[in-house]
C-alpha positions as MATLAB code, in Angstrom:
seq = 'VHGDAVNLAARLQEKNKETGTRLLLAEETVAALSEARPDPVDKLECFFIRTLEYMERHPDWARVFFLEIWPAVVAGEPEIRQAVDAFGHRVIGIVASGIENGKLSANNDPYLIMSILLGTMAHLVSVWLLYQAPYDLVTQGRRSMALMRRLIEPDGPGASK';
ca = [
      -0.017   -0.007   -0.058;
       1.469    3.298   -1.088;
       0.351    6.834   -1.744;
      -0.082   10.292   -0.256;
      -2.539    9.193    2.473;
      -0.284    6.297    3.536;
       2.809    8.634    3.608;
       0.815   11.278    5.632;
      -0.393    8.573    8.106;
       3.344    7.355    8.640;
       4.500   10.786    9.274;
       1.667   11.520   11.775;
       2.337    8.258   13.520;
       6.134    9.124   13.848;
       5.139   12.564   15.067;
       2.960   11.011   17.746;
       5.853    8.966   18.994;
       8.130   12.015   19.035;
       5.607   14.195   20.921;
       4.281   11.498   23.222;
       0.730   11.973   21.980;
      -1.944    9.601   20.870;
      -3.756   11.796   18.211;
      -2.034   14.251   16.045;
      -3.855   15.966   13.199;
      -2.624   17.420   10.008;
      -3.229   21.177    9.452;
      -5.617   20.354    6.683;
      -7.753   18.205    9.035;
      -7.890   20.999   11.622;
      -9.014   23.464    8.841;
     -11.646   21.033    7.649;
     -12.780   20.549   11.368;
     -13.342   24.287   11.842;
     -15.035   24.790    8.567;
     -17.287   21.846    9.229;
     -18.902   23.792   12.190;
     -22.191   25.546   11.213;
     -21.953   28.227   13.913;
     -19.557   31.013   12.964;
     -18.473   31.718   16.509;
     -17.608   28.009   17.045;
     -15.541   28.185   13.765;
     -13.771   31.266   15.138;
     -13.086   29.599   18.473;
     -11.851   26.389   16.801;
      -9.407   28.334   14.605;
      -8.318   30.362   17.596;
      -7.803   27.476   20.004;
      -6.262   25.120   17.406;
      -3.764   27.893   16.574;
      -2.801   28.417   20.204;
      -2.442   24.599   20.715;
       0.036   24.451   17.741;
       1.966   27.401   19.134;
       2.138   25.768   22.588;
       3.651   22.705   20.982;
       5.895   24.769   18.803;
       7.096   27.708   20.754;
      10.078   28.346   18.423;
       7.644   28.867   15.548;
       5.407   30.990   17.727;
       8.396   33.228   18.660;
       9.346   33.712   15.023;
       5.821   34.407   13.908;
       4.728   36.744   16.585;
       8.009   38.401   17.541;
       9.638   38.574   14.218;
       7.270   37.998   11.241;
       4.202   39.809   12.626;
       6.203   43.065   13.227;
       7.810   42.679    9.785;
       4.428   43.100    8.203;
       4.428   46.799    9.404;
       7.845   47.167    7.693;
       6.015   46.213    4.420;
       7.718   43.109    3.310;
       5.254   41.945    0.495;
       5.739   38.205    0.783;
       5.424   38.162    4.612;
       2.451   40.608    4.397;
       0.619   38.188    1.912;
       0.885   35.244    4.338;
      -0.277   37.229    7.326;
      -3.118   38.715    5.379;
      -4.242   35.214    4.485;
      -4.313   34.338    8.144;
      -6.407   37.455    8.879;
      -8.730   37.034    5.846;
      -9.621   33.559    7.149;
     -11.232   35.228   10.257;
     -12.767   38.031    8.228;
     -14.370   35.453    5.841;
     -15.928   33.441    8.796;
     -17.366   36.616   10.278;
     -18.614   37.926    6.914;
     -20.203   34.526    6.166;
     -21.910   34.573    9.614;
     -23.304   37.968    8.918;
     -24.457   37.057    5.454;
     -26.318   33.916    6.645;
     -27.887   35.791    9.584;
     -26.067   33.911   12.346;
     -24.199   37.109   13.448;
     -25.466   40.552   13.672;
     -24.861   42.873   10.819;
     -23.557   45.438   13.261;
     -20.393   43.169   13.683;
     -17.468   44.607   11.683;
     -15.451   41.597   10.324;
     -12.264   43.678   10.314;
     -12.753   44.786   13.913;
     -13.477   41.206   14.981;
     -10.418   40.068   13.168;
      -8.313   42.705   14.909;
      -9.584   41.654   18.297;
      -9.208   37.992   17.764;
      -5.689   38.102   16.293;
      -4.505   40.904   18.586;
      -5.632   38.882   21.553;
      -3.822   35.843   20.135;
      -0.634   37.937   19.541;
      -0.667   39.349   23.026;
      -1.295   36.087   24.687;
       1.434   34.332   22.793;
       3.868   37.232   23.240;
       3.443   37.358   26.990;
       3.601   33.595   27.245;
       6.920   33.605   25.201;
       8.536   36.690   26.913;
       7.792   35.719   30.440;
       8.643   32.007   29.855;
       5.182   30.469   29.937;
       3.777   32.025   33.061;
       0.275   30.520   32.277;
      -1.233   27.717   30.216;
      -1.677   29.309   26.793;
      -4.657   27.235   25.640;
      -6.441   27.748   28.950;
      -5.901   31.554   28.747;
      -7.090   31.360   25.045;
     -10.316   29.658   26.085;
     -10.899   32.315   28.805;
     -10.198   34.963   26.289;
     -12.534   33.476   23.678;
     -15.339   33.277   26.206;
     -14.926   37.083   26.623;
     -14.891   37.554   22.876;
     -17.990   35.478   22.316;
     -19.968   38.155   24.350;
     -18.868   40.739   21.683;
     -19.784   38.894   18.627;
     -22.610   36.455   19.358;
     -26.000   37.488   18.039;
     -27.313   38.743   21.408;
     -23.924   40.460   22.349;
     -23.008   44.193   22.239;
     -22.788   43.916   18.409;
     -26.426   42.943   18.015;
     -29.123   45.211   16.702;
     -31.266   46.807   19.466;
];
């Protein structure tokens, strides 16, 4: 038996051994899981928490992304900006779709929600890295997401009165 699926399964099995885990998902699987959720707030939470879980497992990558790459976007490096924009546009797309299908209030601004969500993520990870993991990153992410839910759910402050 050969092929892409078998090769991926073998790589995931090896990574499970290396990381001491029993279940390791490919990035494509995590993306499919978040997209399969019908509720836009659940999609955002899945995207947010899965990203933090990845960063917690890969602190060197998190350091490069949030302390080196993210600030470089401001410097205007086009290749880096394009990659970071794709990350942000995923959030914007989820919010815009939720507004379009009536699951989120039309008063929600997709760009503001993206700024709050990714800004929160950036600050959580930066503090976690700079102060040498003073808290559980995913737990703090869940607490932060609970607060953000209040802002973006249909009956939250963004809702029509």
